[in-house]
XYZ file of C-alpha atoms in Angstrom:
270
model
C -15.643 35.185 0.817
C -16.053 31.568 2.024
C -12.922 30.364 0.225
C -10.021 32.224 1.817
C -6.731 30.341 1.421
C -3.136 30.921 0.345
C -4.083 30.076 -3.258
C -6.606 32.910 -3.312
C -4.357 35.690 -1.994
C -2.126 37.400 -4.559
C 0.833 39.634 -3.765
C 1.574 42.667 -5.957
C 5.042 43.938 -6.831
C 4.636 46.623 -4.143
C 3.809 44.074 -1.426
C 0.035 44.641 -1.362
C -2.198 41.607 -0.798
C -5.165 41.124 -3.121
C -7.958 38.663 -2.355
C -9.186 36.875 -5.510
C -11.581 34.092 -6.549
C -14.870 35.427 -5.225
C -16.995 32.743 -6.876
C -18.278 31.505 -3.505
C -18.628 34.958 -1.907
C -21.965 36.039 -0.370
C -23.215 39.324 1.105
C -24.197 38.897 4.772
C -26.472 41.128 6.787
C -27.675 41.021 10.366
C -30.977 39.605 9.153
C -29.396 36.968 6.907
C -27.343 34.004 7.969
C -26.083 31.183 5.799
C -27.201 27.592 6.329
C -24.802 25.053 4.929
C -25.917 23.092 1.929
C -22.499 22.251 0.517
C -19.010 22.532 1.971
C -17.511 25.854 0.811
C -13.789 26.392 0.327
C -10.755 24.193 0.904
C -11.231 21.829 3.843
C -7.997 22.664 5.786
C -9.122 26.325 5.948
C -12.763 25.655 6.886
C -14.172 25.651 10.462
C -16.252 22.805 11.838
C -19.625 24.559 11.629
C -19.691 24.404 7.827
C -19.675 20.595 7.950
C -22.670 20.167 10.247
C -26.013 20.000 8.447
C -28.495 22.840 9.051
C -25.960 24.850 11.050
C -25.933 28.606 10.496
C -22.665 30.411 9.964
C -21.680 33.996 9.187
C -18.661 36.085 8.172
C -16.662 34.678 11.086
C -16.019 31.690 8.807
C -13.528 33.965 6.984
C -11.950 34.929 10.300
C -11.201 31.263 10.987
C -9.660 30.872 7.507
C -7.593 34.008 8.137
C -6.200 32.457 11.345
C -5.143 29.327 9.420
C -3.604 31.552 6.740
C -1.578 33.513 9.332
C -0.262 30.254 10.824
C 0.655 28.983 7.356
C 2.669 32.154 6.653
C 4.492 31.877 9.968
C 5.358 28.174 9.501
C 6.129 28.417 5.770
C 4.165 25.261 4.892
C 0.584 24.262 4.156
C -1.724 23.273 7.037
C -2.015 19.556 7.755
C -4.539 19.134 10.588
C -5.475 15.725 11.993
C -8.945 14.181 11.290
C -11.846 16.462 12.193
C -14.272 13.903 13.684
C -14.125 11.304 16.453
C -16.621 8.788 17.782
C -18.198 9.349 21.177
C -20.370 6.887 23.099
C -23.584 8.388 24.427
C -25.731 7.282 27.364
C -28.044 5.245 25.185
C -25.096 3.223 23.924
C -25.111 4.690 20.414
C -21.841 5.909 18.966
C -22.036 9.349 17.341
C -19.540 11.433 15.366
C -18.310 14.494 17.256
C -16.163 17.441 16.153
C -12.649 17.672 17.564
C -11.680 21.211 18.712
C -9.519 22.926 16.110
C -6.747 23.743 18.578
C -6.480 19.979 19.262
C -6.503 19.088 15.572
C -3.734 21.599 14.914
C -1.737 20.985 18.105
C 1.359 19.859 16.217
C 1.422 23.035 14.120
C 0.795 25.252 17.155
C 3.700 23.562 18.948
C 5.839 24.156 15.877
C 4.836 27.819 16.020
C 6.153 28.074 19.573
C 4.562 29.219 22.843
C 6.121 32.705 22.691
C 5.224 33.570 19.112
C 3.575 37.058 19.091
C 0.757 35.890 16.812
C -0.073 32.659 18.635
C -2.712 34.159 20.991
C -4.576 35.688 18.049
C -4.340 32.481 15.994
C -5.700 30.399 18.874
C -8.649 32.786 19.288
C -9.391 32.611 15.571
C -9.468 28.804 15.763
C -12.141 28.815 18.470
C -15.838 28.041 17.965
C -17.792 30.578 15.928
C -19.270 32.446 18.915
C -15.823 32.878 20.532
C -13.935 34.197 17.506
C -12.950 37.884 17.367
C -14.561 40.137 14.795
C -12.607 41.462 11.849
C -12.451 44.876 13.567
C -10.874 43.313 16.676
C -8.418 41.395 14.488
C -7.424 44.595 12.676
C -6.916 46.519 15.931
C -4.809 43.754 17.436
C -2.579 43.515 14.351
C -2.101 47.334 14.280
C -1.127 47.297 17.966
C 1.289 44.422 17.392
C 2.851 46.245 14.461
C 3.249 49.425 16.502
C 4.935 47.573 19.351
C 7.569 46.098 17.036
C 7.282 42.737 18.810
C 6.467 40.852 15.634
C 9.363 42.193 13.550
C 11.941 41.738 16.312
C 10.999 38.170 17.175
C 9.329 36.507 14.221
C 11.490 37.767 11.375
C 14.685 36.670 13.084
C 14.128 33.841 15.535
C 10.756 32.215 14.877
C 10.870 32.500 11.129
C 14.316 30.907 11.031
C 13.269 28.260 13.558
C 10.140 27.440 11.583
C 12.034 27.069 8.317
C 14.855 25.179 10.020
C 12.408 22.826 11.724
C 10.537 22.203 8.510
C 13.718 21.582 6.527
C 15.016 19.332 9.297
C 11.840 17.258 9.228
C 11.930 17.048 5.449
C 15.606 16.056 5.510
C 14.900 13.397 8.137
C 12.027 12.067 6.039
C 14.300 11.903 2.993
C 16.997 10.086 4.987
C 14.471 7.587 6.321
C 13.104 7.029 2.823
C 16.629 6.502 1.436
C 17.505 4.091 4.261
C 14.301 2.178 3.657
C 15.038 1.987 -0.080
C 18.573 0.747 0.604
C 17.264 -1.853 3.013
C 14.711 -3.028 0.475
C 17.394 -3.133 -2.231
C 19.639 -5.272 0.006
C 16.745 -7.605 0.796
C 15.879 -7.860 -2.903
C 19.490 -8.679 -3.827
C 19.685 -11.350 -1.114
C 16.373 -12.807 -2.237
C 17.578 -12.827 -5.867
C 20.809 -14.622 -4.939
C 18.811 -17.127 -2.913
C 16.464 -17.755 -5.859
C 19.386 -18.144 -8.269
C 21.052 -20.629 -5.906
C 17.839 -22.569 -5.391
C 17.131 -22.550 -9.128
C 20.629 -23.867 -9.887
C 20.298 -26.605 -7.271
C 16.845 -27.536 -8.505
C 18.000 -27.754 -12.140
C 20.988 -29.930 -11.175
C 18.762 -32.179 -9.080
C 16.182 -32.503 -11.848
C 18.889 -33.249 -14.459
C 20.462 -35.898 -12.223
C 17.049 -37.408 -11.518
C 16.242 -37.497 -15.232
C 19.521 -39.313 -15.964
C 18.831 -41.848 -13.237
C 15.284 -42.390 -14.504
C 16.501 -42.920 -18.093
C 19.216 -45.361 -16.964
C 16.694 -47.296 -14.857
C 14.194 -47.445 -17.704
C 16.904 -48.572 -20.158
C 18.141 -51.324 -17.802
C 14.594 -52.499 -17.133
C 13.874 -52.604 -20.877
C 17.055 -54.623 -21.605
C 16.289 -57.019 -18.739
C 12.701 -57.524 -19.882
C 13.822 -58.093 -23.495
C 16.472 -60.624 -22.408
C 13.952 -62.467 -20.236
C 11.447 -62.648 -23.068
C 14.176 -63.907 -25.467
C 15.270 -66.643 -23.030
C 11.671 -67.718 -22.493
C 11.053 -67.845 -26.262
C 14.248 -69.893 -26.793
C 13.182 -72.337 -24.091
C 9.784 -72.759 -25.679
C 11.464 -73.365 -29.062
C 13.740 -76.051 -27.561
C 10.722 -77.747 -25.988
C 8.908 -77.710 -29.330
C 11.936 -79.247 -31.132
C 12.207 -81.976 -28.454
C 8.513 -82.746 -28.856
C 8.889 -82.982 -32.648
C 11.928 -85.288 -32.270
C 10.034 -87.593 -29.886
C 7.069 -87.631 -32.285
C 9.389 -88.536 -35.178
C 10.925 -91.387 -33.186
C 7.418 -92.655 -32.339
C 6.461 -92.547 -35.998
C 9.607 -94.510 -36.913
C 8.801 -97.094 -34.249
C 5.268 -97.374 -35.585
C 6.644 -97.835 -39.123
C 8.986 -100.560 -37.847
C 6.078 -102.340 -36.239
C 4.099 -102.162 -39.459
C 7.069 -103.595 -41.413
C 7.356 -106.487 -38.950
C 3.646 -107.190 -39.229
C 3.901 -107.309 -43.051
C 6.768 -109.779 -42.904
C 4.848 -111.963 -40.467
C 1.793 -111.867 -42.686
C 3.872 -112.948 -45.749
C 5.356 -115.864 -43.837
C 1.928 -116.979 -42.750
C 0.708 -116.799 -46.324
């Protein structure tokens, strides 16, 4: 199938599962194995071998996806594994990308499933490397035996199912509470910052207005003082000019008197 996921499994009104979307399906034989050219299927449901270039894989790819699907049904939420690759330092000093084992990538979900869950051993085997995964016949036999024993119905449907849902809802509720608290904290900080800006803006406007008044008063006083000084200087220059004209007039009168005296003397001599 190469694309087995919860989105591609339909449930009929009678409770029968139907696998759909066979656009990526291939027929495998003992003589034919698939070499990856593109990544098939949804990444959370795909095993590591489909991501390594020139690696052959077979129908056990679907068995891996089936294990992820079983875990998703038990936990009642979609799979969210951690990153698939890590960097490892080799002897020659080069750092290479290496696959992380699936049971390590999905450790949080396996812990959520619980150590005593009846399906956990099968899920962990399905998450192993390709060569270590059970065949579909072995999976079918194990599920039939588990159903016959009644262990799954007695434990999962009551305790583990409720615990899984309760744990998930608890985590979601905690996330919502943390988000609400963070939003309230940000709102408080924003309000405080706004009040601070309003206060600073008011103080700045008052300071600028006061400074403008002082500057205008200073400029006005300087202008009046300069005008008065220029007027006094002009008046002084005018007084000096008048005094000079008066002295010149007196000198002219004296010169005229001397001329008159000279004329009288000349007449007497004649």
